[in-house]
Structures are given as structure tokens and as C-alpha cells.
Amino acid sequence: MLIELSHIQRLYRSDEVQTTALQDIDLQIETGEFVAIMGPSGCGKSTLLNILGTIDRPTGGSYRFGTQELTAMNEAELAKFRREHLGYVFQSFNLIDELTIEENIELALIYREMPKSERRERVAHAMDHVGIAHRARHYPSQLSGGQQQRAAIARAIVGQPSLILADEPTGNLDTDNGAQVMDILQRLNDEGATIIMVTHSPSHADLARRRIDMLDGQVVVSVRNAI
Amino acid sequence: MLSHIALVFWRGIVQRRLFTTLNVLGMALGMATFLTLALIVRYEFSFDRWIPHAADIYRLDAFDDSEASVSSIRLVDALRAEHPDWNATAVLRGFSGATIRVNENAWDVFIARTDPHLFDVFALPLLEGDPATALVPDGVVLSQAEALRFFGTDHGILGKTLDLTQKGQTHRLHVTGVLKELPANTTPRFDIIVPSSGAALHINDLWPMATSEIWVRVSPSVASQFPALLQGLVQRHAAGLSEQEAKKYVVRGRALTSLHFFDATIGMRGTDKRLPVILGIVGLLALGAGLVNFVTLSTALAATRAREVAMRKVLGATVLMLGLSFTAEAIGLALIAAFVALALTELTLPWITTLSGWPIRLDFGFAVPLLIITSVIGGACAGAYPSWVLSRFRPATVLSSARLPGSGRLGSRLREGLTIVQFSFAVTLTICTLVIWRQTHLLQTMDRGFHQSGLLVSHLPNDPTERLRQQRLSDLVRDLPGVTGATVSDDAPGGGSAGITFDTTRPGNATPAILAVIGTQSSTLPVWGAHLLAGRLFDSSHDYDSRPMPAAPFDSFLTGQALAFGTHNVVINESAVRALGFANDASAIGTPITLHGKDVQTIIGVIADMRFKDSRASVTPALYYAISGPIGYGVLSVRYRNAPENTTRAAIATIWKQVYPESALNLRSVGDIIDEDVRPEQQRGMLMIVASFVTLSISCVGLYGIAVFNVRRRLFEIGVRKVLGATAQQVTRLLILQFLRPVMIANIAAWPVAWWVMRNWLSGFDRRISLSPLYFALTALIVLALAVLTTLFQIRRGARSAPAIALGSS
Ligand SMILES: Nc1ncnc2c1ncn2[C@@H]1O[C@H](COP(=O)(O)OP(=O)(O)OP(=O)(O)O)[C@@H](O)[C@H]1O
Ligand SMILES: [Mg+2]
């Protein structure tokens, strides 16, 4: 078992209102799975993904990753955890404008101790993987949305993470580019990566091996696709 | 990791050119101002420290009522008797002129007579000659500059001769040494050292005749016991003093390294310590403004980098790593600013030295470490806030939304706060500058109680045997075309001897007033153009108005033996009217007053206070009496009208050569003397103007940066407002008001500080401008106008942008 969430809860408290973004989520995910999360806007998909990605903390419950209990870790430990285990893809790419594509991808390795030559090699490999090697020296603003998202995926995979999290990776893309991105994700999954993806597109969700539907902060159905 | 920080740093510079430029510019201006003023402050605090064994050298001051830099020559005799093991020396500086003649050339000079022990105390470096044998009778040691002046060279002149004439006596001296030029930051000046002994040094051999500097060089253990060792010294060697008078004497040891500031407190040259302190504060304010700029712009920038930071967090960067790289970037930028500042200082320093009169040089050994430390501190401050914000925010929200997050209310509060701080510095300096400028103007233009222009003065050779020549000189000068008066007196504009003080009483007033008693001729006050306020001036047809000089009056007075001052009609100044406690000027007329409990004088006139020299100081209460015939220690005053100064000077010089062939003439215009006196104030004023101008510019640079940043960030809000029907004008007004708010608050915050500082500063002047609210209002106007000018363009551009673009760009 790679991931085990039990009784995960996320409340937002402001002065008077209290919003329950997630209530009592139990979820297990095996190594090598490709999970799609679906549900109406505001049901808590992103919140769940952020908690899985440790960039948000649950207000209750436990989150085990392999043998580690993540809710007990402090910020520095979590940063180290992300560095070693996670790759993240966002709907709005989140590439850094001042850095070239190559440098953006390399950023995922900067915080590890790794010789420059190895970093270079890995970056080149990741760019090949998503087909943007010819854009290595360009800045993000010089690329199309699809290319930017592929660069973002390269950045997510360059560290060879055990888990890739993608929040609506195709949300800002047209059909063709969306399909390309899904292709890459599928291939990565075929090569053994565990992927959790939030999507609004049923057809993209169908490409995953398992589909989780959420409503009002709860998991309502979890079905395995027959692939 | 480091190379990555360098990469991001470089990219930031290249891609955010505007911010980088504003940031570096503001910081560099602040640093350059700070560095320049730090050099001045350092110079002021460096006085005399270069002198070998400076820490062991003390000036011993013996005094009865008010402390001075000179003591009686008797002090050194007393010291030699009690502490033969101390290195002690006496320096008698001529307060009247001496003439040096080499071949046909003559110069009017001031010499320093000293005993053979001078170099035991001051181990001054000699360019030529041997310190052990230089101080022999009939020898003379010259500074490099004086050697050049007299002989045209500063080497190979050992054994050459010059003739020294003082008090009608001429001696041939041979050069025994050439002093390496003393740096400007030296309190005891030695230009012409004449080794002397016996009568030449003991010329005023009385305790009350304070004319010599007494110096000792002793070990710290001796210095620490000064109070005990010097206690009662005068009383034990009190020959010529009554027991009562001897008791009043105190002897103090003043460390050489403290004299530069100390002497100013007793009115004996030196520098008022408040001056370097104020300049230091101004420098810190300018640096602070630059630093605030730097921090403000850096934090503003950090907000635009929220997405980057969030992404880095997602990728596993810890807060520590991020904080370090932010700080490193900021320090890097500050170092660039430091480099620019160094170049700026190097370029502007020659100009600043001419402008301010401070002989400072750019010392890299001092400047570079100072700037590096400043950069590191500045960078750390600028990096601290972003680092702190980073540690708090959660990347999730930033990354999953398309819009940039607001930097938070805290961020904009902080920036507003910093802007207030920065502008309050600028406002304080601007107010101070206006006040200083007006006060300096007042010093230059104020009525000094006499007519300044068309007045020339020269001190006369102090030759007791030839006083009759004074008469001849003034008679001849008076007959020159264009000359309307020539007269001789004790004191004169530009300073002669300040007269001797007498305690003076008037009937019905028990406590005596201390008056300076100044000998004049009956023509003197009219020649000066003194303003008569009541009564009349001297008229030689009246008995008692003008009487012959008593024989040796002062010496006998000082020994407390007999007073032969005699009875005169006298004129007093306004300060004396107050000091004597008269109700008004008129009521003083006709009143007899008593000098030193003996001689009765009658007041015939009251004149306005005359400010001869120190523009800061108050005027001493003074009593003028008229002497018929010559005056000792005389100063010649010449009034001319409708004649060019040059021809008048030349004509006087010709007459002088006939009357005093053995002495050099040193004729000065009173206007020049006053200009010279006011110049330091003017120069400091200029320095303040430059510093406050720079600080104001820095603040405007910062405000501009903030305006660019805020308008850019608020394009969306502006778009929404316009969609909702606001006009560009309304939006502009709204934004300008928001920008001006911190500037207005800064004005109000700066007022009490500026008021306090300036009240303090003005209190150092006897005649001063009043601290009118106008200066504050005018400053507010200037600063607000500047603020509007800097931000208006950005705001207008923002306000005019089409809402569609603004909303699209979100
Ligand atoms: N910072 C926050 N403060 C308060 N409530 C929040 C915050 N972030 C999210 N929420 C609430 O939590 C709930 C879940 O939000 P979440 O972003 O996870 O939805 P989502 O399923 O990703 O929706 P979408 O499909 O529109 O992206 C929503 O009701 C939202 O209003
Ligand atoms: Mg979402």
C-alpha cells in the first residue's frame, strides 16, 4: 500500500463561517495506480490533492505514505519529503517566467545534492520524454499552453518521484494538447509511476485505471475502469 | 545551489531592469551620501591621533575664572620644580605680528616660541635636521610650507638665515630643521618654531598673564593621578599672587586627543562636537532612506514572486533555503549598489571638498569595509521580510489560482510604513536645510553694529619704544584721497586684543558686571560707523573724553598693586547697559561707574553691540574709552569711500614702507574677515542642502517604484472600477490620494523632530532667525509636489488604460 488516508478532514474557519472542504475521507492507493478524481466544482478535489501533496495540512485524520506518517512531520521534513517523492502538475503550469524551460525543469533538482552533470542528463532525458527538447532555451512566455504544460510535466517527473499529482492538467488546454498530455501521463503510468489526477473531463478520467467521484467533501464512488 | 542563486539573481537583474535600477540607484545614493559624511565624521574624530604618543600628551590649563587653551608660563616652572621627570614644554604663540625677512622679501607672520623640550613631548617628524639639536638659541624650525614660502625650497636649507623682527628688535636666525608638513587634522600648529629661553619666553611672567600653551607627555599612570598631583600646584608656587587670588586657581589636564572638540566648548577654535554628530545623523538618515527604498522595493518584488516561491516550496525547498537565497540575492544587489556608491563618491568628492571645505580623501581601506558591512546589513534587512512571508504562506492557494495573490494587507501596510519613515527623513532634512540656509543668510546680512564695507584693518607692530610712529602712520593715511578716516584702537573688526576685563559696578547695584575695557581714539567709533543709541560719542574738546595713555596700566593692575587707569568719560554698548542693570539706554547717560572698585568713569554714550568676529557668539559687554596719543597692541582701521580698494591698499602699503620699513604689512578688508568667519556655516549649509536633496531624491525614486508596482498590481481593480462607471479622472484622484497619504503622515511625523533639532542648532547662535511654521509648511508643499510629480505619470497611465486590457491581463 503506497498511500493510506483515514478520516481525513479539512475545515476552513474564518471569523464566523466554517467550511468543510473535506470530511472523513478514507482512501487507499497502491503503487503504480493511475487514479482520476472527479466531481463538481467546490467539492474538495483540489483540497484533497493538496493534502496528498503535503502543501496543505488536514485538520484531522491520518496520512500514511509507505511507512511514514506525514501528519506528524514538520515543515522542513515535509519539504524533504516532497523533494524526494512527489511530482506536481497544475492547471496553470506555474513555470517561472525568469527561467528558461531547461532551468525550470532543473529547478526540481536544485534542492537535492546532485552533481551538475547528472542534473543536465536527467533534464535532457525528461525533456525528450515529453517532446520539448527543441524548446530548452526558450522562456515560458515563448511557448504555447500545451508546450508549457509538457514542460511542467517534465519538471514533475525529472526527480523520478514515486507519486505524480496533477490538478486539472488539461484544464487550460485545447483538445489536441489535452490528448497529448494524457498520452504522456499514460505512458508514465505504464512505466510504473503512480499518478493521481483531478479532471473535469469524463473521457480523460476514463483513461485512468481507477476513478473516484467526490461530492461535498466526501468520496462517493470509487470504480476501477476496465482497461 | 550557489550557481543557481547566481543565475536567478542575474536573470532578476536583467528581466526586472526597472526595479533593479530603482533599487540600486536609491541604495547607491544613500550609501554615497553616508560614505561621504562618514569620511567627514571620521576626519573630525581623527584629530591629533596621528601624532606620535598622542595618547600620552596632555595640555595643562591653569585658570582662575574661565578656562582657556593658554596658561601662564609660570605653570611650566612650577611643573619642573615638582615633577622634574615629566616631559614638559611651553609654547608661546605670538598674538601680535612678527616680521620675517629673507633678503629683500618680508612677511607678516605668527611665530611659536618654545623651550628646547618641545620635541620631547611632540615627536614630530623632521624632514631635515636633528630633533636633538634643532632647538638651539638663534635656530628656527620651519614647516615645509613656510620653508617653501621663504626659501622657495624645503630641502637643503639647513643653516640658511632669516631675520626676525618683533617688538622693534631684529634677530638673525638660522634654519635648524624643516618639519614635515603637519596634516590638516592637527590641533597644535607649528609653522615657525623659534627656540627661546629666559626673557623671550618669560615675557609675561605673571600668573594672570595666560599666554602660553603648556604641554606634557606622561605615562597613563601619571595621567590618571592628575587631579591629585595638580591640586594646589599654583598655590605652592604663587609668588606675586595674594593668598585669596591664588586659591581661585585650578589646573586641569586635557588629553591632546580630546582638544579638537574640547576647545570649542571654551571658545578657543576647535570644532563643536555637535557638528560631526549632526552630520553623522544626516548620513545615517540618507543611508536609512536608501535602505528603506531597498527593503520596500524588495518586498514589493517578493509579492510578485509569490508564484515562483510557491512552486519552489512544492519542489521541496525549505523555508531556510528560500530565505537564504532571497537574502543572498538582496546582498548581491546591495553590493552592486555599494560599487556604484563607491564610484559616485570618487567622482563627487573633489566637488564636495571644495563645497564643504573639508579636506577629505577617499580612503579605500575605510570605505570598502564600511560599504561591505552596509551591504550585508542592508541585504539582510531586505531579505528578511520576504523570508518571513515565505515561511508563512501556503503554496496551495497561490498555485491553484490563476491570479496573483495580493501581497496581503500586512505587506502593503509595511510598505506604507516604510514610505512614511523614509519621507519623514527627507522632510526632516528639508526643513533643517531651509532653516540653516536662512540662518546662514542672516549671518551674512545681519547688521553687525558697524559699517562693514569700505573698512580695512591691520595690526600694528607692537613696539613700545616707537609708539609715536602710529600717529605718523594714521596721519599720512588719513590724508590719502578717498580715505575718510584712519584710527588706532585695542580691538577692531576682525579682532585685536579683546581688551582686558574689569569688574564694574554702578551705584545702587551691588554685584559687579564684567566689562571688556577697550582703548580707542576719539575718532575710532565714527570711523567704524558705530550706531549711537543714546548720548554722544567722544569729542576731544571735552575734558576727560580723550586722555593720554596711563604708563604701564595693565601690568600694574594685574599684579594687583596700583591701578593707574585714571578717570575717563566712557561709551558703553547695549550689552553693558543690560549687564550693569540700567533700565534703558538713556538712563545710563551721565551715570558714574566704578572700575575695579577704584576709578570712577562717567558714561557719555551708548552704542549698538558690535559683532567684530565670531558670528555665533553673543557680544561681550564692553566699555570704550579714548586715548590721546599712541596705543599699545594697536590695530589700524581705515575707512575709505569712492575709491577703489586696490589703489587704497597700494597707497597704504607705500606709506607703511616709509613708517615701518622693518615690518611687513598685513592689511585685510573687514568684509573678507566676516566672509571668512561665516564661510564654515555656509559650507555646512551647502553640505546639508546636498544631503537633503539626495535623500529627497532617494525617497522619490522609492515612491516611483512603489507607484509602478501598485498601479501594475491594481490594473485589475482599476478595470473593475471603470467598468462600473468611474472616470479616469476619478480613478486618478483616488490613487493619488492613496499615494500621498504616507507622505502627508511623514510630514507630520517629521515636524517635532525637525523642530527639536533646529531649535537646538539655532540656540548655538546669539543672533538667530525664529523657527517659523513657514519652513514646515513650505517643506510640506515641496515634498507633496514632488510626490505628485513622481507618481502622477504612472497613475495616469494606469487610470487611462482600457478596462478590457486590465481585466484581460488578470
Ligand atoms: N482558503 C480557503 N478558505 C476558505 N474556504 C476554502 C479555501 N479554499 C477552498 N475553500 C473551500 O473548500 C471547498 C473545496 O474547494 P476546492 O478548491 O478543493 O474545490 P475543487 O473541488 O477543487 O473545485 P474546482 O473544481 O472548482 O477547482 C470549497 O467550498 C471552497 O470554497
Ligand atoms: Mg480545484
mmCIF file of N, CA and C in Angstrom, chain B residues 56-122:
data_model
loop_
_atom_site.group_PDB
_atom_site.id
_atom_site.type_symbol
_atom_site.label_atom_id
_atom_site.label_comp_id
_atom_site.label_asym_id
_atom_site.label_seq_id
_atom_site.Cartn_x
_atom_site.Cartn_y
_atom_site.Cartn_z
ATOM 1 N N ASP B 56 49.470 59.959 25.184
ATOM 2 C CA ASP B 56 50.156 60.318 26.427
ATOM 3 C C ASP B 56 50.357 61.820 26.572
ATOM 4 N N ILE B 57 49.879 62.568 25.581
ATOM 5 C CA ILE B 57 50.132 64.014 25.604
ATOM 6 C C ILE B 57 48.921 64.755 26.180
ATOM 7 N N TYR B 58 49.201 65.693 27.071
ATOM 8 C CA TYR B 58 48.135 66.479 27.700
ATOM 9 C C TYR B 58 48.506 67.950 27.656
ATOM 10 N N ARG B 59 47.493 68.780 27.531
ATOM 11 C CA ARG B 59 47.722 70.198 27.708
ATOM 12 C C ARG B 59 47.268 70.516 29.121
ATOM 13 N N LEU B 60 48.120 71.195 29.882
ATOM 14 C CA LEU B 60 47.728 71.570 31.238
ATOM 15 C C LEU B 60 47.223 73.007 31.199
ATOM 16 N N ASP B 61 45.997 73.184 31.638
ATOM 17 C CA ASP B 61 45.384 74.507 31.627
ATOM 18 C C ASP B 61 45.245 75.004 33.064
ATOM 19 N N ALA B 62 45.883 76.117 33.363
ATOM 20 C CA ALA B 62 45.720 76.733 34.683
ATOM 21 C C ALA B 62 44.894 77.990 34.510
ATOM 22 N N PHE B 63 43.853 78.117 35.310
ATOM 23 C CA PHE B 63 42.972 79.277 35.102
ATOM 24 C C PHE B 63 42.303 79.650 36.400
ATOM 25 N N ASP B 64 41.889 80.909 36.474
ATOM 26 C CA ASP B 64 41.163 81.312 37.680
ATOM 27 C C ASP B 64 39.666 81.358 37.451
ATOM 28 N N ASP B 65 39.195 82.171 36.497
ATOM 29 C CA ASP B 65 37.733 82.123 36.329
ATOM 30 C C ASP B 65 37.298 81.267 35.136
ATOM 31 N N SER B 66 37.684 81.663 33.899
ATOM 32 C CA SER B 66 37.198 80.858 32.796
ATOM 33 C C SER B 66 38.350 80.127 32.127
ATOM 34 N N GLU B 67 38.079 78.905 31.728
ATOM 35 C CA GLU B 67 39.110 78.046 31.175
ATOM 36 C C GLU B 67 39.524 78.531 29.791
ATOM 37 N N ALA B 68 40.802 78.393 29.476
ATOM 38 C CA ALA B 68 41.304 78.793 28.163
ATOM 39 C C ALA B 68 42.337 77.780 27.714
ATOM 40 N N SER B 69 42.777 77.907 26.484
ATOM 41 C CA SER B 69 43.762 76.954 25.981
ATOM 42 C C SER B 69 45.175 77.364 26.358
ATOM 43 N N VAL B 70 45.295 78.527 26.967
ATOM 44 C CA VAL B 70 46.624 79.009 27.356
ATOM 45 C C VAL B 70 46.684 79.252 28.861
ATOM 46 N N SER B 71 47.885 79.124 29.379
ATOM 47 C CA SER B 71 48.110 79.340 30.807
ATOM 48 C C SER B 71 49.315 80.254 30.963
ATOM 49 N N SER B 72 49.606 80.579 32.208
ATOM 50 C CA SER B 72 50.798 81.389 32.456
ATOM 51 C C SER B 72 52.041 80.528 32.271
ATOM 52 N N ILE B 73 53.111 81.154 31.811
ATOM 53 C CA ILE B 73 54.389 80.462 31.647
ATOM 54 C C ILE B 73 54.881 79.942 33.006
ATOM 55 N N ARG B 74 54.363 80.525 34.056
ATOM 56 C CA ARG B 74 54.760 80.102 35.405
ATOM 57 C C ARG B 74 54.395 78.645 35.664
ATOM 58 N N LEU B 75 53.367 78.176 34.974
ATOM 59 C CA LEU B 75 52.919 76.808 35.203
ATOM 60 C C LEU B 75 54.039 75.823 34.876
ATOM 61 N N VAL B 76 54.773 76.097 33.791
ATOM 62 C CA VAL B 76 55.806 75.144 33.402
ATOM 63 C C VAL B 76 56.957 75.169 34.425
ATOM 64 N N ASP B 77 57.217 76.330 34.989
ATOM 65 C CA ASP B 77 58.242 76.394 36.040
ATOM 66 C C ASP B 77 57.807 75.582 37.254
ATOM 67 N N ALA B 78 56.543 75.743 37.630
ATOM 68 C CA ALA B 78 56.021 75.005 38.783
ATOM 69 C C ALA B 78 56.110 73.506 38.535
ATOM 70 N N LEU B 79 55.767 73.098 37.290
ATOM 71 C CA LEU B 79 55.820 71.675 36.962
ATOM 72 C C LEU B 79 57.246 71.144 37.050
ATOM 73 N N ARG B 80 58.183 71.923 36.508
ATOM 74 C CA ARG B 80 59.580 71.471 36.516
ATOM 75 C C ARG B 80 60.068 71.321 37.946
ATOM 76 N N ALA B 81 59.603 72.215 38.830
ATOM 77 C CA ALA B 81 60.034 72.147 40.219
ATOM 78 C C ALA B 81 59.477 70.898 40.900
ATOM 79 N N GLU B 82 58.214 70.594 40.638
ATOM 80 C CA GLU B 82 57.591 69.486 41.370
ATOM 81 C C GLU B 82 57.776 68.133 40.691
ATOM 82 N N HIS B 83 57.804 68.141 39.357
ATOM 83 C CA HIS B 83 57.875 66.863 38.635
ATOM 84 C C HIS B 83 58.958 66.928 37.582
ATOM 85 N N PRO B 84 60.210 66.942 38.011
ATOM 86 C CA PRO B 84 61.294 67.087 37.026
ATOM 87 C C PRO B 84 61.327 65.930 36.030
ATOM 88 N N ASP B 85 60.711 64.830 36.368
ATOM 89 C CA ASP B 85 60.766 63.665 35.481
ATOM 90 C C ASP B 85 59.728 63.725 34.355
ATOM 91 N N TRP B 86 58.786 64.677 34.422
ATOM 92 C CA TRP B 86 57.790 64.758 33.352
ATOM 93 C C TRP B 86 58.397 65.436 32.132
ATOM 94 N N ASN B 87 58.001 64.985 30.945
ATOM 95 C CA ASN B 87 58.348 65.726 29.739
ATOM 96 C C ASN B 87 57.387 66.894 29.635
ATOM 97 N N ALA B 88 57.905 68.107 29.766
ATOM 98 C CA ALA B 88 57.015 69.268 29.716
ATOM 99 C C ALA B 88 57.619 70.315 28.795
ATOM 100 N N THR B 89 56.747 71.059 28.135
ATOM 101 C CA THR B 89 57.232 72.130 27.264
ATOM 102 C C THR B 89 56.223 73.259 27.237
ATOM 103 N N ALA B 90 56.697 74.468 26.938
ATOM 104 C CA ALA B 90 55.797 75.618 26.841
ATOM 105 C C ALA B 90 55.872 76.174 25.428
ATOM 106 N N VAL B 91 54.718 76.548 24.910
ATOM 107 C CA VAL B 91 54.672 77.146 23.582
ATOM 108 C C VAL B 91 54.007 78.511 23.711
ATOM 109 N N LEU B 92 54.746 79.548 23.333
ATOM 110 C CA LEU B 92 54.207 80.906 23.405
ATOM 111 C C LEU B 92 53.921 81.359 21.987
ATOM 112 N N ARG B 93 52.642 81.465 21.695
ATOM 113 C CA ARG B 93 52.292 81.850 20.330
ATOM 114 C C ARG B 93 52.144 83.353 20.275
ATOM 115 N N GLY B 94 52.766 83.950 19.290
ATOM 116 C CA GLY B 94 52.665 85.392 19.178
ATOM 117 C C GLY B 94 51.241 85.794 18.872
ATOM 118 N N PHE B 95 50.696 86.729 19.656
ATOM 119 C CA PHE B 95 49.343 87.176 19.312
ATOM 120 C C PHE B 95 49.421 88.524 18.615
ATOM 121 N N SER B 96 50.615 89.080 18.542
ATOM 122 C CA SER B 96 50.771 90.199 17.629
ATOM 123 C C SER B 96 51.811 89.792 16.615
ATOM 124 N N GLY B 97 51.824 90.495 15.503
ATOM 125 C CA GLY B 97 52.620 90.045 14.380
ATOM 126 C C GLY B 97 54.114 90.158 14.580
ATOM 127 N N ALA B 98 54.811 89.369 13.798
ATOM 128 C CA ALA B 98 56.252 89.469 13.719
ATOM 129 C C ALA B 98 56.581 89.521 12.231
ATOM 130 N N THR B 99 57.727 90.032 11.906
ATOM 131 C CA THR B 99 58.104 90.117 10.500
ATOM 132 C C THR B 99 59.303 89.219 10.248
ATOM 133 N N ILE B 100 59.218 88.435 9.204
ATOM 134 C CA ILE B 100 60.373 87.637 8.793
ATOM 135 C C ILE B 100 60.866 88.197 7.479
ATOM 136 N N ARG B 101 62.194 88.319 7.390
ATOM 137 C CA ARG B 101 62.767 88.928 6.213
ATOM 138 C C ARG B 101 63.857 88.007 5.686
ATOM 139 N N VAL B 102 63.762 87.691 4.415
ATOM 140 C CA VAL B 102 64.832 86.953 3.757
ATOM 141 C C VAL B 102 65.216 87.780 2.537
ATOM 142 N N ASN B 103 66.468 88.251 2.542
ATOM 143 C CA ASN B 103 66.921 89.180 1.519
ATOM 144 C C ASN B 103 65.974 90.375 1.451
ATOM 145 N N GLU B 104 65.364 90.622 0.309
ATOM 146 C CA GLU B 104 64.528 91.809 0.182
ATOM 147 C C GLU B 104 63.071 91.544 0.539
ATOM 148 N N ASN B 105 62.702 90.280 0.747
ATOM 149 C CA ASN B 105 61.291 89.958 0.969
ATOM 150 C C ASN B 105 60.946 89.924 2.451
ATOM 151 N N ALA B 106 59.739 90.426 2.753
ATOM 152 C CA ALA B 106 59.298 90.419 4.148
ATOM 153 C C ALA B 106 57.899 89.820 4.244
ATOM 154 N N TRP B 107 57.659 89.116 5.305
ATOM 155 C CA TRP B 107 56.342 88.519 5.526
ATOM 156 C C TRP B 107 55.867 88.821 6.938
ATOM 157 N N ASP B 108 54.590 89.107 7.079
ATOM 158 C CA ASP B 108 53.989 89.267 8.394
ATOM 159 C C ASP B 108 53.565 87.885 8.852
ATOM 160 N N VAL B 109 54.101 87.422 9.973
ATOM 161 C CA VAL B 109 53.862 86.020 10.363
ATOM 162 C C VAL B 109 53.520 85.914 11.845
ATOM 163 N N PHE B 110 52.989 84.758 12.219
ATOM 164 C CA PHE B 110 52.818 84.428 13.625
ATOM 165 C C PHE B 110 53.818 83.333 13.954
ATOM 166 N N ILE B 111 54.572 83.535 15.012
ATOM 167 C CA ILE B 111 55.578 82.534 15.349
ATOM 168 C C ILE B 111 55.199 81.829 16.637
ATOM 169 N N ALA B 112 55.787 80.670 16.833
ATOM 170 C CA ALA B 112 55.601 79.946 18.091
ATOM 171 C C ALA B 112 56.950 79.858 18.772
ATOM 172 N N ARG B 113 57.059 80.550 19.900
ATOM 173 C CA ARG B 113 58.299 80.421 20.680
ATOM 174 C C ARG B 113 58.159 79.212 21.594
ATOM 175 N N THR B 114 59.244 78.482 21.737
ATOM 176 C CA THR B 114 59.157 77.313 22.594
ATOM 177 C C THR B 114 60.497 77.044 23.240
ATOM 178 N N ASP B 115 60.466 76.284 24.334
ATOM 179 C CA ASP B 115 61.709 75.919 25.011
ATOM 180 C C ASP B 115 62.331 74.713 24.299
ATOM 181 N N PRO B 116 63.535 74.297 24.704
ATOM 182 C CA PRO B 116 64.215 73.227 23.948
ATOM 183 C C PRO B 116 63.579 71.851 24.132
ATOM 184 N N HIS B 117 62.473 71.769 24.900
ATOM 185 C CA HIS B 117 61.912 70.442 25.200
ATOM 186 C C HIS B 117 60.736 70.081 24.310
ATOM 187 N N LEU B 118 60.430 70.908 23.330
ATOM 188 C CA LEU B 118 59.236 70.691 22.511
ATOM 189 C C LEU B 118 59.188 69.281 21.917
ATOM 190 N N PHE B 119 60.318 68.842 21.361
ATOM 191 C CA PHE B 119 60.293 67.541 20.680
ATOM 192 C C PHE B 119 60.279 66.361 21.648
ATOM 193 N N ASP B 120 60.540 66.634 22.952
ATOM 194 C CA ASP B 120 60.381 65.548 23.934
ATOM 195 C C ASP B 120 58.911 65.217 24.099
ATOM 196 N N VAL B 121 58.069 66.220 23.876
ATOM 197 C CA VAL B 121 56.628 65.996 24.009
ATOM 198 C C VAL B 121 56.034 65.628 22.655
ATOM 199 N N PHE B 122 56.306 66.455 21.657
ATOM 200 C CA PHE B 122 55.793 66.187 20.309
ATOM 201 C C PHE B 122 56.929 65.631 19.453
#
